[in-house]
PDB file of C-alpha atoms in Angstrom:
ATOM      1  CA  GLY A 296      -0.097  -0.147  -0.076  1.00  0.00           C
ATOM      2  CA  ASN A 297       0.878   3.852  -0.152  1.00  0.00           C
ATOM      3  CA  SER A 298       2.609   5.018   3.182  1.00  0.00           C
ATOM      4  CA  VAL A 299       4.382   8.833   3.729  1.00  0.00           C
ATOM      5  CA  THR A 300       7.705   8.635   5.872  1.00  0.00           C
ATOM      6  CA  GLN A 301       8.552  12.401   6.897  1.00  0.00           C
ATOM      7  CA  MET A 302      10.845  13.773   9.706  1.00  0.00           C
ATOM      8  CA  GLU A 303       9.123  13.713  13.012  1.00  0.00           C
ATOM      9  CA  GLY A 304      10.117  17.038  14.952  1.00  0.00           C
ATOM     10  CA  PRO A 305       9.697  19.092  16.728  1.00  0.00           C
ATOM     11  CA  VAL A 306      12.568  20.802  14.325  1.00  0.00           C
ATOM     12  CA  THR A 307      13.375  23.871  15.921  1.00  0.00           C
ATOM     13  CA  LEU A 308      15.647  26.750  13.718  1.00  0.00           C
ATOM     14  CA  SER A 309      16.471  30.407  14.464  1.00  0.00           C
ATOM     15  CA  GLU A 310      14.688  32.936  12.049  1.00  0.00           C
ATOM     16  CA  GLU A 311      16.370  33.231   8.670  1.00  0.00           C
ATOM     17  CA  ALA A 312      18.118  30.069   8.812  1.00  0.00           C
ATOM     18  CA  PHE A 313      17.978  27.189   5.925  1.00  0.00           C
ATOM     19  CA  LEU A 314      15.178  24.527   6.499  1.00  0.00           C
ATOM     20  CA  THR A 315      14.964  21.380   5.049  1.00  0.00           C
ATOM     21  CA  ILE A 316      12.227  18.970   6.105  1.00  0.00           C
ATOM     22  CA  ASN A 317      12.700  15.469   4.644  1.00  0.00           C
ATOM     23  CA  CYS A 318       9.753  13.149   3.246  1.00  0.00           C
ATOM     24  CA  THR A 319       9.777   9.836   1.364  1.00  0.00           C
ATOM     25  CA  TYR A 320       7.398   7.808  -0.079  1.00  0.00           C
ATOM     26  CA  THR A 321       6.212   4.348  -1.407  1.00  0.00           C
ATOM     27  CA  ALA A 322       3.217   4.102  -3.922  1.00  0.00           C
ATOM     28  CA  THR A 323       2.253   2.227  -6.963  1.00  0.00           C
ATOM     29  CA  GLY A 324       2.418   4.246  -9.979  1.00  0.00           C
ATOM     30  CA  TYR A 325       2.866   7.823 -10.227  1.00  0.00           C
ATOM     31  CA  PRO A 326       1.562   9.281  -7.629  1.00  0.00           C
ATOM     32  CA  SER A 327       0.722  13.290  -6.986  1.00  0.00           C
ATOM     33  CA  LEU A 328       3.069  14.647  -4.065  1.00  0.00           C
ATOM     34  CA  PHE A 329       1.755  17.475  -1.560  1.00  0.00           C
ATOM     35  CA  TRP A 330       3.170  19.229   1.276  1.00  0.00           C
ATOM     36  CA  TYR A 331       0.324  21.302   3.215  1.00  0.00           C
ATOM     37  CA  VAL A 332       0.560  23.717   6.312  1.00  0.00           C
ATOM     38  CA  GLN A 333      -1.397  23.472   9.472  1.00  0.00           C
ATOM     39  CA  TYR A 334      -1.176  26.724  11.358  1.00  0.00           C
ATOM     40  CA  PRO A 335      -2.281  26.709  15.487  1.00  0.00           C
ATOM     41  CA  GLY A 336      -6.006  25.754  15.554  1.00  0.00           C
ATOM     42  CA  GLU A 337      -6.408  26.072  12.135  1.00  0.00           C
ATOM     43  CA  GLY A 338      -6.965  23.658   9.445  1.00  0.00           C
ATOM     44  CA  LEU A 339      -4.797  22.167   6.611  1.00  0.00           C
ATOM     45  CA  GLN A 340      -3.972  24.249   3.848  1.00  0.00           C
ATOM     46  CA  LEU A 341      -1.928  23.811   0.577  1.00  0.00           C
ATOM     47  CA  LEU A 342       1.754  24.890   0.222  1.00  0.00           C
ATOM     48  CA  LEU A 343       2.844  23.175  -2.710  1.00  0.00           C
ATOM     49  CA  LYS A 344       2.534  20.169  -5.137  1.00  0.00           C
ATOM     50  CA  ALA A 345       3.758  18.782  -7.770  1.00  0.00           C
ATOM     51  CA  THR A 346       2.252  15.664  -9.932  1.00  0.00           C
ATOM     52  CA  LYS A 347       4.838  14.164 -12.395  1.00  0.00           C
ATOM     53  CA  ALA A 348       9.042  12.965 -11.427  1.00  0.00           C
ATOM     54  CA  ASP A 349      11.218  15.978 -11.776  1.00  0.00           C
ATOM     55  CA  ASP A 350       8.622  18.805 -11.190  1.00  0.00           C
ATOM     56  CA  LYS A 351       9.172  21.555  -8.777  1.00  0.00           C
ATOM     57  CA  GLY A 352       6.607  22.931  -6.706  1.00  0.00           C
ATOM     58  CA  SER A 353       7.366  26.736  -5.183  1.00  0.00           C
ATOM     59  CA  ASN A 354       4.876  28.989  -2.690  1.00  0.00           C
ATOM     60  CA  LYS A 355       5.746  31.878  -0.445  1.00  0.00           C
ATOM     61  CA  GLY A 356       9.575  31.111  -0.900  1.00  0.00           C
ATOM     62  CA  PHE A 357       8.659  26.999  -0.366  1.00  0.00           C
ATOM     63  CA  GLU A 358      10.256  24.693  -2.982  1.00  0.00           C
ATOM     64  CA  ALA A 359       9.804  21.009  -3.565  1.00  0.00           C
ATOM     65  CA  THR A 360      11.394  18.525  -5.901  1.00  0.00           C
ATOM     66  CA  TYR A 361       9.815  15.023  -7.299  1.00  0.00           C
ATOM     67  CA  ARG A 362      12.804  12.867  -7.217  1.00  0.00           C
ATOM     68  CA  LYS A 363      11.332   9.588  -8.806  1.00  0.00           C
ATOM     69  CA  GLU A 364      14.504   7.703  -8.564  1.00  0.00           C
ATOM     70  CA  THR A 365      14.735   8.662  -4.532  1.00  0.00           C
ATOM     71  CA  THR A 366      11.137   8.232  -4.320  1.00  0.00           C
ATOM     72  CA  SER A 367      11.524  11.971  -2.856  1.00  0.00           C
ATOM     73  CA  PHE A 368       9.820  15.496  -1.948  1.00  0.00           C
ATOM     74  CA  HIS A 369      12.001  17.236   0.330  1.00  0.00           C
ATOM     75  CA  LEU A 370      10.661  20.653   1.378  1.00  0.00           C
ATOM     76  CA  GLU A 371      13.090  23.597   1.256  1.00  0.00           C
ATOM     77  CA  LYS A 372      12.804  27.208   2.308  1.00  0.00           C
ATOM     78  CA  GLY A 373      16.411  29.360   2.161  1.00  0.00           C
ATOM     79  CA  SER A 374      15.620  31.917   4.879  1.00  0.00           C
ATOM     80  CA  VAL A 375      12.678  30.858   7.482  1.00  0.00           C
ATOM     81  CA  GLN A 376      10.498  33.526   9.590  1.00  0.00           C
ATOM     82  CA  VAL A 377       8.772  33.170  12.648  1.00  0.00           C
ATOM     83  CA  SER A 378       5.870  33.205  10.833  1.00  0.00           C
ATOM     84  CA  ASP A 379       6.524  30.279   9.109  1.00  0.00           C
ATOM     85  CA  SER A 380       6.030  28.100  12.922  1.00  0.00           C
ATOM     86  CA  ALA A 381       3.507  25.310  12.080  1.00  0.00           C
ATOM     87  CA  VAL A 382       3.020  21.365  11.439  1.00  0.00           C
ATOM     88  CA  TYR A 383       3.807  20.608   7.944  1.00  0.00           C
ATOM     89  CA  PHE A 384       2.814  17.094   6.484  1.00  0.00           C
ATOM     90  CA  CYS A 385       3.970  15.638   3.320  1.00  0.00           C
ATOM     91  CA  ALA A 386       1.256  13.862   1.588  1.00  0.00           C
ATOM     92  CA  LEU A 387       0.620  11.546  -1.593  1.00  0.00           C
ATOM     93  CA  SER A 388      -2.272  10.513  -3.713  1.00  0.00           C
ATOM     94  CA  SER A 389      -2.315   7.712  -6.430  1.00  0.00           C
ATOM     95  CA  ARG A 390      -4.948   6.180  -8.774  1.00  0.00           C
ATOM     96  CA  GLY A 391      -6.338   9.773  -9.272  1.00  0.00           C
ATOM     97  CA  GLY A 392      -7.099  10.594  -5.854  1.00  0.00           C
ATOM     98  CA  ALA A 393      -9.772   7.634  -5.243  1.00  0.00           C
ATOM     99  CA  ASP A 394      -8.036   6.475  -2.360  1.00  0.00           C
ATOM    100  CA  GLY A 395      -7.643   9.682  -0.974  1.00  0.00           C
ATOM    101  CA  LEU A 396      -4.694  11.276   0.192  1.00  0.00           C
ATOM    102  CA  THR A 397      -2.157   9.482   2.776  1.00  0.00           C
ATOM    103  CA  PHE A 398      -0.123  11.068   4.523  1.00  0.00           C
ATOM    104  CA  GLY A 399       2.971  11.796   6.295  1.00  0.00           C
ATOM    105  CA  LYS A 400       2.907  12.107  10.726  1.00  0.00           C
ATOM    106  CA  GLY A 401       3.733  15.688  10.565  1.00  0.00           C
ATOM    107  CA  THR A 402       6.631  17.861  11.148  1.00  0.00           C
ATOM    108  CA  HIS A 403       6.103  20.348  13.669  1.00  0.00           C
ATOM    109  CA  LEU A 404       8.390  23.435  13.086  1.00  0.00           C
ATOM    110  CA  ILE A 405       9.473  26.421  15.493  1.00  0.00           C
ATOM    111  CA  ILE A 406      11.245  29.316  14.400  1.00  0.00           C
ATOM    112  CA  GLN A 407      12.731  31.526  17.111  1.00  0.00           C
ATOM    113  CA  PRO A 408      13.573  34.896  16.990  1.00  0.00           C
TER     114      PRO A 408
ATOM    115  CA  ASP B 165     -16.177  32.871   0.969  1.00  0.00           C
ATOM    116  CA  THR B 166     -15.170  30.232   2.696  1.00  0.00           C
ATOM    117  CA  ALA B 167     -14.602  27.538   0.440  1.00  0.00           C
ATOM    118  CA  VAL B 168     -14.910  24.702   2.674  1.00  0.00           C
ATOM    119  CA  SER B 169     -16.969  25.019   5.675  1.00  0.00           C
ATOM    120  CA  GLN B 170     -17.867  22.915   8.769  1.00  0.00           C
ATOM    121  CA  THR B 171     -20.046  23.075  11.698  1.00  0.00           C
ATOM    122  CA  PRO B 172     -19.754  23.083  14.784  1.00  0.00           C
ATOM    123  CA  LYS B 173     -16.139  24.349  15.090  1.00  0.00           C
ATOM    124  CA  TYR B 174     -16.320  22.914  18.358  1.00  0.00           C
ATOM    125  CA  LEU B 175     -18.440  19.556  19.816  1.00  0.00           C
ATOM    126  CA  VAL B 176     -18.187  18.674  23.615  1.00  0.00           C
ATOM    127  CA  THR B 177     -20.303  15.088  24.014  1.00  0.00           C
ATOM    128  CA  GLN B 178     -21.020  12.116  26.589  1.00  0.00           C
ATOM    129  CA  MET B 179     -19.855   9.027  25.665  1.00  0.00           C
ATOM    130  CA  GLY B 180     -22.871   7.019  24.560  1.00  0.00           C
ATOM    131  CA  ASN B 181     -24.217   9.824  22.222  1.00  0.00           C
ATOM    132  CA  ASP B 182     -25.020  10.105  19.556  1.00  0.00           C
ATOM    133  CA  LYS B 183     -23.983  13.640  17.030  1.00  0.00           C
ATOM    134  CA  SER B 184     -23.705  15.195  13.727  1.00  0.00           C
ATOM    135  CA  ILE B 185     -20.919  16.813  11.575  1.00  0.00           C
ATOM    136  CA  LYS B 186     -21.966  18.924   8.518  1.00  0.00           C
ATOM    137  CA  CYS B 187     -19.864  19.963   5.774  1.00  0.00           C
ATOM    138  CA  GLU B 188     -20.280  22.257   2.780  1.00  0.00           C
ATOM    139  CA  GLN B 189     -18.405  23.135   0.076  1.00  0.00           C
ATOM    140  CA  ASN B 190     -18.715  25.743  -2.397  1.00  0.00           C
ATOM    141  CA  LEU B 191     -16.407  24.973  -4.781  1.00  0.00           C
ATOM    142  CA  GLY B 192     -18.045  23.474  -7.290  1.00  0.00           C
ATOM    143  CA  HIS B 193     -16.465  19.687  -6.995  1.00  0.00           C
ATOM    144  CA  ASP B 194     -17.708  16.070  -7.160  1.00  0.00           C
ATOM    145  CA  THR B 195     -15.722  14.574  -4.281  1.00  0.00           C
ATOM    146  CA  MET B 196     -15.651  15.011  -0.501  1.00  0.00           C
ATOM    147  CA  TYR B 197     -13.899  13.689   2.071  1.00  0.00           C
ATOM    148  CA  TRP B 198     -13.857  13.049   5.520  1.00  0.00           C
ATOM    149  CA  TYR B 199     -10.323  12.455   7.342  1.00  0.00           C
ATOM    150  CA  LYS B 200     -10.013  12.059  11.451  1.00  0.00           C
ATOM    151  CA  GLN B 201      -6.834  13.807  13.068  1.00  0.00           C
ATOM    152  CA  ASP B 202      -6.578  11.853  16.241  1.00  0.00           C
ATOM    153  CA  SER B 203      -3.638  13.572  19.113  1.00  0.00           C
ATOM    154  CA  LYS B 204      -0.634  13.308  17.343  1.00  0.00           C
ATOM    155  CA  LYS B 205      -1.590  15.125  15.226  1.00  0.00           C
ATOM    156  CA  PHE B 206      -2.055  11.860  12.548  1.00  0.00           C
ATOM    157  CA  LEU B 207      -4.761  12.182   9.576  1.00  0.00           C
ATOM    158  CA  LYS B 208      -6.070   9.147   7.975  1.00  0.00           C
ATOM    159  CA  ILE B 209      -8.610   9.160   4.892  1.00  0.00           C
ATOM    160  CA  MET B 210     -12.285   7.874   6.503  1.00  0.00           C
ATOM    161  CA  PHE B 211     -14.605   8.253   3.408  1.00  0.00           C
ATOM    162  CA  SER B 212     -15.024   9.521   0.292  1.00  0.00           C
ATOM    163  CA  TYR B 213     -17.890   9.966  -1.451  1.00  0.00           C
ATOM    164  CA  ASN B 214     -17.863  10.933  -5.480  1.00  0.00           C
ATOM    165  CA  ASN B 215     -21.388  13.163  -6.772  1.00  0.00           C
ATOM    166  CA  LYS B 216     -23.132  11.591  -3.997  1.00  0.00           C
ATOM    167  CA  GLU B 217     -21.918   7.851  -4.573  1.00  0.00           C
ATOM    168  CA  LEU B 218     -19.915   6.513  -1.774  1.00  0.00           C
ATOM    169  CA  ILE B 219     -16.040   5.331  -3.217  1.00  0.00           C
ATOM    170  CA  ILE B 220     -14.161   4.420  -0.413  1.00  0.00           C
ATOM    171  CA  ASN B 221     -14.936   3.051   3.194  1.00  0.00           C
ATOM    172  CA  GLU B 222     -11.814   2.432   5.121  1.00  0.00           C
ATOM    173  CA  THR B 223     -12.084   0.662   8.457  1.00  0.00           C
ATOM    174  CA  VAL B 224     -14.173   2.512  10.323  1.00  0.00           C
ATOM    175  CA  PRO B 225     -16.386   1.282  12.656  1.00  0.00           C
ATOM    176  CA  ASN B 226     -19.948   1.434  11.012  1.00  0.00           C
ATOM    177  CA  ARG B 227     -21.038   3.409  14.223  1.00  0.00           C
ATOM    178  CA  PHE B 228     -19.826   5.944  11.686  1.00  0.00           C
ATOM    179  CA  SER B 229     -22.264   6.982   8.698  1.00  0.00           C
ATOM    180  CA  PRO B 230     -21.767   9.756   5.948  1.00  0.00           C
ATOM    181  CA  LYS B 231     -24.347  11.123   4.488  1.00  0.00           C
ATOM    182  CA  SER B 232     -24.360  13.737   0.857  1.00  0.00           C
ATOM    183  CA  PRO B 233     -27.366  14.836   0.496  1.00  0.00           C
ATOM    184  CA  ASP B 234     -26.381  16.435  -2.623  1.00  0.00           C
ATOM    185  CA  LYS B 235     -22.326  17.314  -3.980  1.00  0.00           C
ATOM    186  CA  ALA B 236     -22.240  19.777  -2.365  1.00  0.00           C
ATOM    187  CA  HIS B 237     -22.633  18.958   1.207  1.00  0.00           C
ATOM    188  CA  LEU B 238     -20.803  15.537   3.243  1.00  0.00           C
ATOM    189  CA  ASN B 239     -22.355  14.697   6.275  1.00  0.00           C
ATOM    190  CA  LEU B 240     -20.669  12.727   8.887  1.00  0.00           C
ATOM    191  CA  HIS B 241     -23.074  10.882  11.438  1.00  0.00           C
ATOM    192  CA  ILE B 242     -21.614   8.939  14.644  1.00  0.00           C
ATOM    193  CA  ASN B 243     -23.742   7.164  16.682  1.00  0.00           C
ATOM    194  CA  SER B 244     -22.447   5.672  20.493  1.00  0.00           C
ATOM    195  CA  LEU B 245     -19.627   8.073  20.551  1.00  0.00           C
ATOM    196  CA  GLU B 246     -16.680   6.364  22.331  1.00  0.00           C
ATOM    197  CA  LEU B 247     -13.557   8.096  24.350  1.00  0.00           C
ATOM    198  CA  GLY B 248     -11.602   6.698  21.250  1.00  0.00           C
ATOM    199  CA  ASP B 249     -13.567   9.367  18.736  1.00  0.00           C
ATOM    200  CA  SER B 250     -12.481  12.256  20.558  1.00  0.00           C
ATOM    201  CA  ALA B 251     -10.876  14.155  17.173  1.00  0.00           C
ATOM    202  CA  VAL B 252     -10.228  16.396  15.080  1.00  0.00           C
ATOM    203  CA  TYR B 253     -12.682  15.635  11.596  1.00  0.00           C
ATOM    204  CA  PHE B 254     -11.568  17.012   8.654  1.00  0.00           C
ATOM    205  CA  CYS B 255     -13.642  17.462   5.573  1.00  0.00           C
ATOM    206  CA  ALA B 256     -12.329  18.190   2.101  1.00  0.00           C
ATOM    207  CA  SER B 257     -13.030  18.288  -1.525  1.00  0.00           C
ATOM    208  CA  SER B 258     -11.876  18.137  -5.067  1.00  0.00           C
ATOM    209  CA  GLN B 259     -12.813  17.557  -8.360  1.00  0.00           C
ATOM    210  CA  PHE B 260     -12.004  15.043 -10.856  1.00  0.00           C
ATOM    211  CA  SER B 261     -10.841  16.190 -14.615  1.00  0.00           C
ATOM    212  CA  GLY B 262      -8.878  14.494 -16.698  1.00  0.00           C
ATOM    213  CA  GLY B 263      -8.560  11.178 -15.240  1.00  0.00           C
ATOM    214  CA  ALA B 264      -7.383  12.718 -11.714  1.00  0.00           C
ATOM    215  CA  ARG B 265      -8.662  14.218  -8.906  1.00  0.00           C
ATOM    216  CA  GLU B 266      -6.990  17.472  -8.157  1.00  0.00           C
ATOM    217  CA  THR B 267      -6.193  18.890  -4.994  1.00  0.00           C
ATOM    218  CA  GLN B 268      -7.930  18.794  -1.798  1.00  0.00           C
ATOM    219  CA  TYR B 269      -9.426  21.846  -0.480  1.00  0.00           C
ATOM    220  CA  PHE B 270      -9.493  21.490   3.232  1.00  0.00           C
ATOM    221  CA  GLY B 271     -12.363  22.687   5.781  1.00  0.00           C
ATOM    222  CA  PRO B 272     -11.130  24.184   9.233  1.00  0.00           C
ATOM    223  CA  GLY B 273     -11.929  20.885  11.052  1.00  0.00           C
ATOM    224  CA  THR B 274     -14.211  19.909  14.128  1.00  0.00           C
ATOM    225  CA  ARG B 275     -12.699  19.723  17.398  1.00  0.00           C
ATOM    226  CA  LEU B 276     -14.569  16.707  18.975  1.00  0.00           C
ATOM    227  CA  LEU B 277     -14.335  15.295  22.254  1.00  0.00           C
ATOM    228  CA  VAL B 278     -15.889  12.692  24.205  1.00  0.00           C
ATOM    229  CA  LEU B 279     -16.371  12.655  27.708  1.00  0.00           C
TER     230      LEU B 279
END
């Protein structure tokens, strides 16, 4: 079956530090890959996505590249801000999404001023 | 303006009660979902409906019954609530196009606490 593995936190960084959150996946076929973000007390917001190999998703300074050879979709940001503090979820969708999204366990990111 | 909305936002109830959570989307999507987020933040699909028809039913106790009166609504009814049902329940929607379901958009969640 499908699965997503991401580094578990909390991950604590100083403002303006470089961020990497690792995500690897197992899936049949060619899944679409997503990063969602959950701010405290809120629902999930789509951060970025990629639907095929070598695609790069980007939004708000965050980037992730769909690497089929390493089955990875690592999230990166060059300079984090306090406002980036949240829980980040890596997820995949296969079979056209008929199975719903399979999520990783989430990474709690804490940015200190 | 709200794309996917859920009511209520908070729900506190006693064990054994029956409760419902409502979800509505105004995005014109044809597929809606229910997810459960446990206390460790882990998210798991529960149900998926496409054009009012059930297409996913994960291993969820039959005390949980989704109902979709139309494409824009997917409600979740829970009978005989148990302590382990305490969680955050998220509704989501997406559109099937070109052979694939597009990005899922999530509601704000309903925080259920069973005492």
